[in-house]
Coordinates of C-alpha atoms in Angstrom, one line a residue:
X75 CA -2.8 20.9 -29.2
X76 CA -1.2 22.0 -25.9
X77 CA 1.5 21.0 -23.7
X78 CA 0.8 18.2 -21.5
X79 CA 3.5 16.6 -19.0
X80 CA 4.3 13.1 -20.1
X81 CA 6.7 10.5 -18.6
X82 CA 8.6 8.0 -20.6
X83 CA 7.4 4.7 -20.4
X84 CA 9.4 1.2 -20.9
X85 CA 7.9 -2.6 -20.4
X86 CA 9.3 -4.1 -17.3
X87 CA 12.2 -1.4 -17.2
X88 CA 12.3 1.8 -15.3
X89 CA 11.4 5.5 -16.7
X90 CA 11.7 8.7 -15.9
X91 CA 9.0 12.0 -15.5
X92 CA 9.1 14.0 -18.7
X93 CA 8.0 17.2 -19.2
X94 CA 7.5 17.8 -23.2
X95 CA 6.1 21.1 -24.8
X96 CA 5.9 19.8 -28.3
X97 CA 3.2 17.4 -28.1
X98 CA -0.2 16.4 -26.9
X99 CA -2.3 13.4 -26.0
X100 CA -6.3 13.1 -26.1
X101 CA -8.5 10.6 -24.6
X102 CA -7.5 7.6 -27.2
X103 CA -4.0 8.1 -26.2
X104 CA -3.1 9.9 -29.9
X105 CA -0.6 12.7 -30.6
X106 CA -1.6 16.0 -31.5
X107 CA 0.1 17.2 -34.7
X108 CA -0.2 20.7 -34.0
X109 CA 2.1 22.5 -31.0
X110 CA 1.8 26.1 -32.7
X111 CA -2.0 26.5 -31.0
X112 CA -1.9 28.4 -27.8
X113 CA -0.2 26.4 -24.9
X114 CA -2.4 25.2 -21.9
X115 CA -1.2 26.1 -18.8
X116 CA -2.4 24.0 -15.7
X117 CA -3.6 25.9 -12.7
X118 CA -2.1 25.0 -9.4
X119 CA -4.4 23.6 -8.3
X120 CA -4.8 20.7 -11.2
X121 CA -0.8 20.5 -11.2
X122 CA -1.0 19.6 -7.3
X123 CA -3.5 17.6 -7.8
X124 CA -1.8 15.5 -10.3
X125 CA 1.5 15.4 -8.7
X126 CA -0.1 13.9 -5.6
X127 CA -2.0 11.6 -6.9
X128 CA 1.1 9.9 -8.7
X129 CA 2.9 10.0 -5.6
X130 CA 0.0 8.6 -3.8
X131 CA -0.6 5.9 -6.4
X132 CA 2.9 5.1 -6.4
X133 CA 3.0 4.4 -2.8
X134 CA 0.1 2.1 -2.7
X135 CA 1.4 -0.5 -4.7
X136 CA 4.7 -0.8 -3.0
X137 CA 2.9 -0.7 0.7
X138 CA 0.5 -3.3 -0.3
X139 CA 2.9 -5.3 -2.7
X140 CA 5.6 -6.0 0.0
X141 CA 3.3 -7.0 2.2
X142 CA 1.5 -9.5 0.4
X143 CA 4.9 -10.7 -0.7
X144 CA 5.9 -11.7 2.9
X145 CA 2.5 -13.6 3.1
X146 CA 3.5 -15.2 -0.4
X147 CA 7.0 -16.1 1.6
X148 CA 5.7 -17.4 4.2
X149 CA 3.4 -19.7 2.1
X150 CA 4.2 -23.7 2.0
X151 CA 2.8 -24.0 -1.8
X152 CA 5.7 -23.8 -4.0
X153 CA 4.0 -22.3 -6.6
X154 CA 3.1 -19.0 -5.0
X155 CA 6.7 -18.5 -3.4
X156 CA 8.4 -15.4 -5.0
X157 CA 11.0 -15.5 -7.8
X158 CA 14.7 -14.2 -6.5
X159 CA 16.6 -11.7 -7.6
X160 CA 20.3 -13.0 -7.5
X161 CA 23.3 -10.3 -7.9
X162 CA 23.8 -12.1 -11.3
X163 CA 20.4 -11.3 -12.1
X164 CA 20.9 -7.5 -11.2
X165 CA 23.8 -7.3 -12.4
X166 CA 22.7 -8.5 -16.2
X167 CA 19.4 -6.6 -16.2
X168 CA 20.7 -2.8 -16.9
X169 CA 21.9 -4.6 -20.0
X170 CA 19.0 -6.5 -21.2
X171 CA 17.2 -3.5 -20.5
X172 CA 18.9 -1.1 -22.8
X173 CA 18.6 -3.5 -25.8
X174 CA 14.7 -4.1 -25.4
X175 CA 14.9 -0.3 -25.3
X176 CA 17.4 0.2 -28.2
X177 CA 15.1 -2.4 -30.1
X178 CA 11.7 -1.1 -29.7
X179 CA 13.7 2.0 -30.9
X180 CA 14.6 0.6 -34.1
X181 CA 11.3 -1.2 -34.5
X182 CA 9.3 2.4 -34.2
X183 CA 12.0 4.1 -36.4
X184 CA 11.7 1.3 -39.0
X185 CA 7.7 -0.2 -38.7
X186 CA 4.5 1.5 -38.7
X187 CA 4.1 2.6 -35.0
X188 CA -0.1 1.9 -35.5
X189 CA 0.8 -1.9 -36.4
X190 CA 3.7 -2.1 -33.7
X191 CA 1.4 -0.1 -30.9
X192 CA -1.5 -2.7 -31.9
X193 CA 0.4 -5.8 -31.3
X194 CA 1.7 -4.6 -27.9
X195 CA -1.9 -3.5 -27.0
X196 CA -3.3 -6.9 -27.3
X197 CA -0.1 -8.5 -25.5
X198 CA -1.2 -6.0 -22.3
X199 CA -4.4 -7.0 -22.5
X200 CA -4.1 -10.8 -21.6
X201 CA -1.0 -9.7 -19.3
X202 CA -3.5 -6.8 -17.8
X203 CA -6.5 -9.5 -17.2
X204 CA -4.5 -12.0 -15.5
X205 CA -2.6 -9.1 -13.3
X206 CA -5.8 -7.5 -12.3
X207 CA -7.2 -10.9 -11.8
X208 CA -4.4 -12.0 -9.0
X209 CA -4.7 -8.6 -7.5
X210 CA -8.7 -8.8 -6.8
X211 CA -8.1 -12.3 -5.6
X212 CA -7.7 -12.1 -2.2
X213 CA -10.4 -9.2 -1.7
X214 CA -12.8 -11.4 -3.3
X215 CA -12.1 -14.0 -1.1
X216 CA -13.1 -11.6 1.9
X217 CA -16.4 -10.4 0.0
X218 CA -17.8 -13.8 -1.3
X219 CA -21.0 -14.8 0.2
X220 CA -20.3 -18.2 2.2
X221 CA -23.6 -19.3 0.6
X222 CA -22.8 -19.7 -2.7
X223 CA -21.2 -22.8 -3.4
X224 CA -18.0 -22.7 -5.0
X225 CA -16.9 -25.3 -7.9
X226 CA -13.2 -26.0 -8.7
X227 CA -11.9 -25.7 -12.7
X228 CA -8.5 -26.6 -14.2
X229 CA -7.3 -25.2 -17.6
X230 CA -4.7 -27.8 -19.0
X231 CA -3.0 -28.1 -22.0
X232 CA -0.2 -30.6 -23.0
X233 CA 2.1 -31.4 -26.0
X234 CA 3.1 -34.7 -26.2
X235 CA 1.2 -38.2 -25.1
X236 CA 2.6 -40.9 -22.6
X237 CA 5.9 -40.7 -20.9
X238 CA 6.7 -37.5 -23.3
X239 CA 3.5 -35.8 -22.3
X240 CA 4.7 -32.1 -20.9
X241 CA 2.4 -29.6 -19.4
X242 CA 2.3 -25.8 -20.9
X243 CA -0.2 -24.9 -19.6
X244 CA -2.0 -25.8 -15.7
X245 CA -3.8 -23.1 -14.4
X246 CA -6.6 -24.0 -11.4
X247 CA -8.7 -21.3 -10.4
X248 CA -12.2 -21.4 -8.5
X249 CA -15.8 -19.6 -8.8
X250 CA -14.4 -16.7 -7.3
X251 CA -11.3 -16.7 -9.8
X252 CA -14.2 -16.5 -12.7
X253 CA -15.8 -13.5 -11.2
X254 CA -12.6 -12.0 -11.3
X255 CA -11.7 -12.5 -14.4
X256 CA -14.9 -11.7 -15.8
X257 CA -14.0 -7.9 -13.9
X258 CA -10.7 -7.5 -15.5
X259 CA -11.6 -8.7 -18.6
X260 CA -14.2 -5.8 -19.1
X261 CA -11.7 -3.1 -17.7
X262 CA -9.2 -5.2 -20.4
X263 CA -12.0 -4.1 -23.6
X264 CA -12.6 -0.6 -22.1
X265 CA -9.2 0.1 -22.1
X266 CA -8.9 -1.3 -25.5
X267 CA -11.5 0.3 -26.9
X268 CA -11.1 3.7 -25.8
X269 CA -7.7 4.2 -24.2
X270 CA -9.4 5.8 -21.0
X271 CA -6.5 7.0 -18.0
X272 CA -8.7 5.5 -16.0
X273 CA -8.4 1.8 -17.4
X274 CA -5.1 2.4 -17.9
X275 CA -4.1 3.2 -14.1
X276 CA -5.9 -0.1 -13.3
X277 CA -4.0 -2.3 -15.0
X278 CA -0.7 0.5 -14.6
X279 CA -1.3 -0.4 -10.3
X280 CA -2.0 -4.5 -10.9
X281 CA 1.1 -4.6 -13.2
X282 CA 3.4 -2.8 -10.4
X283 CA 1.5 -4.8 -7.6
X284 CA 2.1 -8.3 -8.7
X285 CA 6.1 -6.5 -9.8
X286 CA 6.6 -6.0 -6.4
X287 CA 4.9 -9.0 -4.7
X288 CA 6.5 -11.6 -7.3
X289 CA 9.7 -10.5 -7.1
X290 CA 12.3 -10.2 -4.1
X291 CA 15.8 -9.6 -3.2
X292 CA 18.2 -12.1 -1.7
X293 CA 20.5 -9.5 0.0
X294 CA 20.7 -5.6 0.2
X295 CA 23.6 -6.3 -2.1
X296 CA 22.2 -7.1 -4.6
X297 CA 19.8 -4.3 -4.3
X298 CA 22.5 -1.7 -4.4
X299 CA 24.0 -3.4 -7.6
X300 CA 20.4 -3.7 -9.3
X301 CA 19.6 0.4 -8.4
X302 CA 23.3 1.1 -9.5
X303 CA 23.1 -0.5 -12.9
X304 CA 19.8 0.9 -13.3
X305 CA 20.7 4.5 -12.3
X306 CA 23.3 4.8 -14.8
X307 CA 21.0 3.2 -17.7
X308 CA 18.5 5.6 -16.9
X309 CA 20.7 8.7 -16.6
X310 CA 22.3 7.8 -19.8
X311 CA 19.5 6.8 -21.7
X312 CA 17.6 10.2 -20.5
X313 CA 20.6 12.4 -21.0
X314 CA 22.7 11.1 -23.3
X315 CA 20.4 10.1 -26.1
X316 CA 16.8 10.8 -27.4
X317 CA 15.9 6.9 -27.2
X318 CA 14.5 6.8 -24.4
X319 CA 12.3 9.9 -24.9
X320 CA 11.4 8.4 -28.4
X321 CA 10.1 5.2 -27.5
X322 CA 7.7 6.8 -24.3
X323 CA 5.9 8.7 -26.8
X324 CA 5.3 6.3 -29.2
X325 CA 5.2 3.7 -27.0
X326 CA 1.3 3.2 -25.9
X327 CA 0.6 0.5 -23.5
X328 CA -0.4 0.3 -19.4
X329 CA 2.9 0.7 -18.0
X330 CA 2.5 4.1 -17.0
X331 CA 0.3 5.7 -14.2
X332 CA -1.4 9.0 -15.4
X333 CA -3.1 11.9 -14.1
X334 CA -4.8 14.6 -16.2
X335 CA -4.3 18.0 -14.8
X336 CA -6.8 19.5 -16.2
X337 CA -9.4 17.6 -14.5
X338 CA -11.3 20.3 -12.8
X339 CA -11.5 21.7 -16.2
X340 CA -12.2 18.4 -18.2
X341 CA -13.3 15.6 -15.8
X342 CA -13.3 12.5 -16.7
X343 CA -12.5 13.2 -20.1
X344 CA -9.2 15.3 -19.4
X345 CA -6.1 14.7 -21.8
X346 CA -3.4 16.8 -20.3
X347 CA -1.3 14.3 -18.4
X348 CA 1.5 13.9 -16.0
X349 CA 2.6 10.1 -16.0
X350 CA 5.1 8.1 -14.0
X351 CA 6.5 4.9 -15.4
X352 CA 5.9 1.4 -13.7
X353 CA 10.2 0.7 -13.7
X354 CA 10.4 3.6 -10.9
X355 CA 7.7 1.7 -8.8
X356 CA 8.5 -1.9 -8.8
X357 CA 12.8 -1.4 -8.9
X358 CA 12.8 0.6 -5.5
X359 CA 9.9 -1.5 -4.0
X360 CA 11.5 -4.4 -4.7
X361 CA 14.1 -3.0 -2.4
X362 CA 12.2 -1.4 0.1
X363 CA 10.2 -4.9 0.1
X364 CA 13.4 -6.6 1.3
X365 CA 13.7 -4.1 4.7
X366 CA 9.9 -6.7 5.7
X367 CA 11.7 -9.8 5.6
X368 CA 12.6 -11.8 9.0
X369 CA 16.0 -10.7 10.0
X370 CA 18.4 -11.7 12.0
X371 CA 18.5 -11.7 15.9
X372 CA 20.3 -8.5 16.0
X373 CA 18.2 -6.7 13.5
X374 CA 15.0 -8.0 14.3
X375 CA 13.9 -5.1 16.3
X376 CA 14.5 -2.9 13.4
X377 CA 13.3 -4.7 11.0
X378 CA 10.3 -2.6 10.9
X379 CA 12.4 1.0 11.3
X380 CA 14.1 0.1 8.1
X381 CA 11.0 -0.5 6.0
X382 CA 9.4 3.0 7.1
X383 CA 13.1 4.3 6.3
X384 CA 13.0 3.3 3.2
X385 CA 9.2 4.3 2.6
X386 CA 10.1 7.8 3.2
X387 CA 13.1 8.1 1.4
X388 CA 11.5 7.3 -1.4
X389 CA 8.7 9.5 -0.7
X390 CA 11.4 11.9 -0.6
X391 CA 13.4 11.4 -3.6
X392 CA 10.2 10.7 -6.0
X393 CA 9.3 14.2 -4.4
X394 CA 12.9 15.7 -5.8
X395 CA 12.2 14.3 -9.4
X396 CA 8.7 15.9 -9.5
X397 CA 10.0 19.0 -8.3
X398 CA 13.1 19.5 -10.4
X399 CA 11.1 18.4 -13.6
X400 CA 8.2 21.0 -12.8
X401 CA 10.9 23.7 -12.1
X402 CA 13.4 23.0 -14.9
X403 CA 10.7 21.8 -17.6
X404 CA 12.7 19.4 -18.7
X405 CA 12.5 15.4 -18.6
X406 CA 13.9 13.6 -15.5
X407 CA 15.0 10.7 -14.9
X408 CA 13.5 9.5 -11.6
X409 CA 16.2 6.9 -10.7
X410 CA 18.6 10.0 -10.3
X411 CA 16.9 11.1 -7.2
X412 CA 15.6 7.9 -6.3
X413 CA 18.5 5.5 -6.3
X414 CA 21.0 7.9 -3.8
X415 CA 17.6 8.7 -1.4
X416 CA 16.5 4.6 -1.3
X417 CA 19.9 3.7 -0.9
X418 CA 21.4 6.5 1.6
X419 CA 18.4 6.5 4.5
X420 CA 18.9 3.2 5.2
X421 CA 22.6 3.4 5.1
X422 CA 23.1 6.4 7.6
X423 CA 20.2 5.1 10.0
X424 CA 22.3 1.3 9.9
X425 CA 25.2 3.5 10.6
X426 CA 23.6 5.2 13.7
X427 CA 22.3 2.0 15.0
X428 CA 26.0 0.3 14.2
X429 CA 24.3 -2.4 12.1
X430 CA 25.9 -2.0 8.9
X431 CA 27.7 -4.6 8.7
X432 CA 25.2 -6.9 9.8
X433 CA 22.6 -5.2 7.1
X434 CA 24.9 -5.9 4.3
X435 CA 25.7 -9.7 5.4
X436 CA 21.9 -10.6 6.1
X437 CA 20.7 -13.0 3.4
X438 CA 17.1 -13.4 3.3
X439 CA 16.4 -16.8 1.0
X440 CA 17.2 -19.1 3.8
X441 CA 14.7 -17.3 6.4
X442 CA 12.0 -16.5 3.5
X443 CA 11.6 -19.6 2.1
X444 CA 10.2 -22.8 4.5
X445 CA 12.0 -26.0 4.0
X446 CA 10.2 -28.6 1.5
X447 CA 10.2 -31.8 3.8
X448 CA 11.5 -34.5 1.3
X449 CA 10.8 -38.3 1.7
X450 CA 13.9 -39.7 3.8
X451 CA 13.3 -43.5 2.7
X452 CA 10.7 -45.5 0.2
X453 CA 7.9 -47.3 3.1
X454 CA 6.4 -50.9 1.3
X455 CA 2.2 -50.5 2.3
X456 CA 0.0 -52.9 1.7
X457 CA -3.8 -51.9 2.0
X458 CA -5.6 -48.8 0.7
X459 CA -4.3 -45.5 -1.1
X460 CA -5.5 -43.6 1.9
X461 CA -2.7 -46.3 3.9
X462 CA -0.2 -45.2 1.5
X463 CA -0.7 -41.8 1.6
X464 CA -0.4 -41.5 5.3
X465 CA 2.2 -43.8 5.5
X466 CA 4.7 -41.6 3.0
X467 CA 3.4 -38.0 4.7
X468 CA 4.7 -40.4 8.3
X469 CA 7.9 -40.9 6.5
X470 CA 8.1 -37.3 5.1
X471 CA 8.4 -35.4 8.4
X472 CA 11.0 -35.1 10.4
X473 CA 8.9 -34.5 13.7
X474 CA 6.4 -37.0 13.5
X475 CA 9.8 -39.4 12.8
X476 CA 11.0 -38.2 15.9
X477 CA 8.4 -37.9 17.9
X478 CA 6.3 -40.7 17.3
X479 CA 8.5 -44.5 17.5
X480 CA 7.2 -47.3 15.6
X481 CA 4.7 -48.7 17.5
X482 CA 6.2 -52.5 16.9
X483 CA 9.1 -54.6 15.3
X484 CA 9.1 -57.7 13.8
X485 CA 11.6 -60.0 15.5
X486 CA 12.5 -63.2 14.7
X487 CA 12.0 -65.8 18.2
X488 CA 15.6 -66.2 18.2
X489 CA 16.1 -62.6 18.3
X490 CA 13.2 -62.1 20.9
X491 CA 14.6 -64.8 23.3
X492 CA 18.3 -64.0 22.9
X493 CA 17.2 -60.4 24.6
X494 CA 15.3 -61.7 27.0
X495 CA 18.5 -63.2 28.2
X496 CA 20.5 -60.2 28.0
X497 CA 18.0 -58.2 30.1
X498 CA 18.0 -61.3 32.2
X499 CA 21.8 -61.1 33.0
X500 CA 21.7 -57.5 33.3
X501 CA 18.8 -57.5 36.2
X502 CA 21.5 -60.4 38.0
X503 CA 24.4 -57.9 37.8
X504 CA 22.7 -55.1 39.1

């Protein structure tokens, strides 16, 4: 029944702040039909509020987020290492993101957005349990009492039997894993049941925390190709049609971080909300992310110059979209400010510290990633498993191979006495 700032919203894709006058949300997250009542105008005090409370929620996933992903790196288990963005991959995901857009689209132009809206709110709430879940992880680990014993549990299911059989499914989680998914699963029904900003902002921040942990670059490259592609599908999409701005209204699901601004009217039950899509979080953390990595000799030093460059430009640039939007009143697409800000700090400071070619040519997988000692030869054990076992984790690594010889051979006695005369002769020469 008033205007409220909204920003478009896309699954796994970036979105710009939009500022619509036409419609309204309440508490359950549903449109006001009626735009004709008398507008509400936010005091500057709630629209400061807000706006800095996006930008400080924005930030904390990508600080955290990057550095958790450099732990993940540095991890020897295979299954927690980071998945990496190739240039392929950057280069192919402007596309694939403008047909999942163009589809939902169609499916909200042609379906019944209740049925549609529904479907996707059930999808986030097993995706929102498990993010939430892997974000309280290692906090719980910190806060568990050491008194409380902890039992292990394994979730497996297969399709097929004998040499067929093929895991889906093999997920191991602990006592403290439970606790934590009991916790996200009750946020999960509250924000089902009632839609509440709140709810939504914890799953919005566990969605772009795992984004940005999860997901790395394997060269600033590749970066600059992914923000490229993405700044021209966002400034199209934003300017160039009404699909974009379609689909983040009807669109309801926690991929969006909100803030009423009418809190200190409202409280907790305000509905007048500026929101900020998940896309312009994880896209330029994932970049900012790759400034953390080890680096080579000659950037070493600065390795931690870039990272704060790059944490401030896009301080700066999400700081341009917010105020353009708020002084135009018209939607922005944050990728426009963000893209030349994330991409041109680092640039000019790599240019001052003559290290541009050296930024450019640095790639990070081989540095990232330890090396996965693999068995050299096959050793025939006779004894125990425990004997087996140690003898194959002897044979798997290189430095106990070359630090530790064989403690005996088996030679033949012809063998044995034909060097005892060769070290016989050699003691006459000398």
């Amino acid at each position: 029944m008033a205007d409220v700032d909204q920003g478009s919203v896309l699954p796994s894709e970036t979105s710009p702040l939009i500022l619509d006058g036409l419609n309204s949300t309440d508490s359950n997250g549903t449109d006001a039909v009626n735009a004709t009542v008398a507008k509400f105008v936010a005091t500057p005090e709630g629209t400061a509020l807000a706006y800095g409370s996006l930008v400080f929620m924005a930030l904390l996933p990508i600080f955290f987020g990057a550095l958790r992903s450099v732990n993940c790196g540095k991890s020897k288990n295979s299954s927690d290492m980071p998945e990496t963005i190739t240039g392929r991959d950057a280069a192919r995901f402007p596309i694939i993101a403008s047909c999942t857009l163009f589809g939902l689209y169609l499916f909200f132009k042609i379906f019944s957005q209740e049925y549609i809206n529904l479907l996707l709110s059930m999808y986030f709430f097993v995706l929102g349990i498990l993010a939430l879940s892997h974000t309280m992880s290692p906090f719980m680990n910190r806060i568990f009492p050491a008194n409380i014993p902890i039992k292990q549990y394994q979730l497996l299911f297969t399709q097929g039997s004998g040499e067929t059989k093929e895991e889906i499914v093999n997920y191991e989680f602990d006592t403290k894993d439970m606790i934590c998914l009991v916790i996200s699963t009750v946020v999960g029904v509250w924000y089902i049941l009632k839609k509440h900003w709140i709810a939504n902002n914890l799953f919005g921040l566990a969605f772009a925390l795992n984004g940005v942990e999860l997901l790395h670059l394997n060269n600033v490259s590749t970066g600059c190709i992914l923000l490229g592609g993405l700044f021209v599908y966002d400034v199209f999409w934003v300017f160039g049609t009404n699909v974009m701005v379609t689909v983040a209204k009807s669109f309801e699901a926690p991929i969006k971080l909100v803030f009423p601004q009418d809190l200190f009217e409202k409280g907790l039950g305000a509905n007048q909300f500026a929101m900020l899509g998940l896309g312009d979080i994880v896209i330029p953390g994932n970049c900012l992310m790759f400034s953390l990595y080890p680096a080579p000799s000659s950037l070493k030093k600065n390795t931690r110059t870039y990272f704060y460059t790059s944490f401030l430009a896009y301080i700066f640039g999400l700081g341009m979209t917010i105020w353009v939007m708020h002084t135009f009143k018209h939607a922005q697409p944050a990728l426009l400010y963000l893209v030349p800000a994330c991409i041109g700090f680092p640039v000019v400071v790599a240019l001052l510290k003559g290290e541009l070619t050296e930024m450019f040519s640095y790639e990070s997988s081989e540095e990232v990633l330890p090396h996965t000692p693999r068995l050299t030869h096959y050793p025939t054990v006779s004894g125990s498993p425990a004997s087996l076992a140690n003898s194959m984790q002897s044979s798997s690594s290189p430095r106990r191979r070359r630090n530790n010889p064989p403690m005996y051979e088996e030679v033949s006695p012809e063998d044995a006495a034909a060097k005892e005369e060769i070290t016989e002769a050699e003691k006459k020469d000398k």
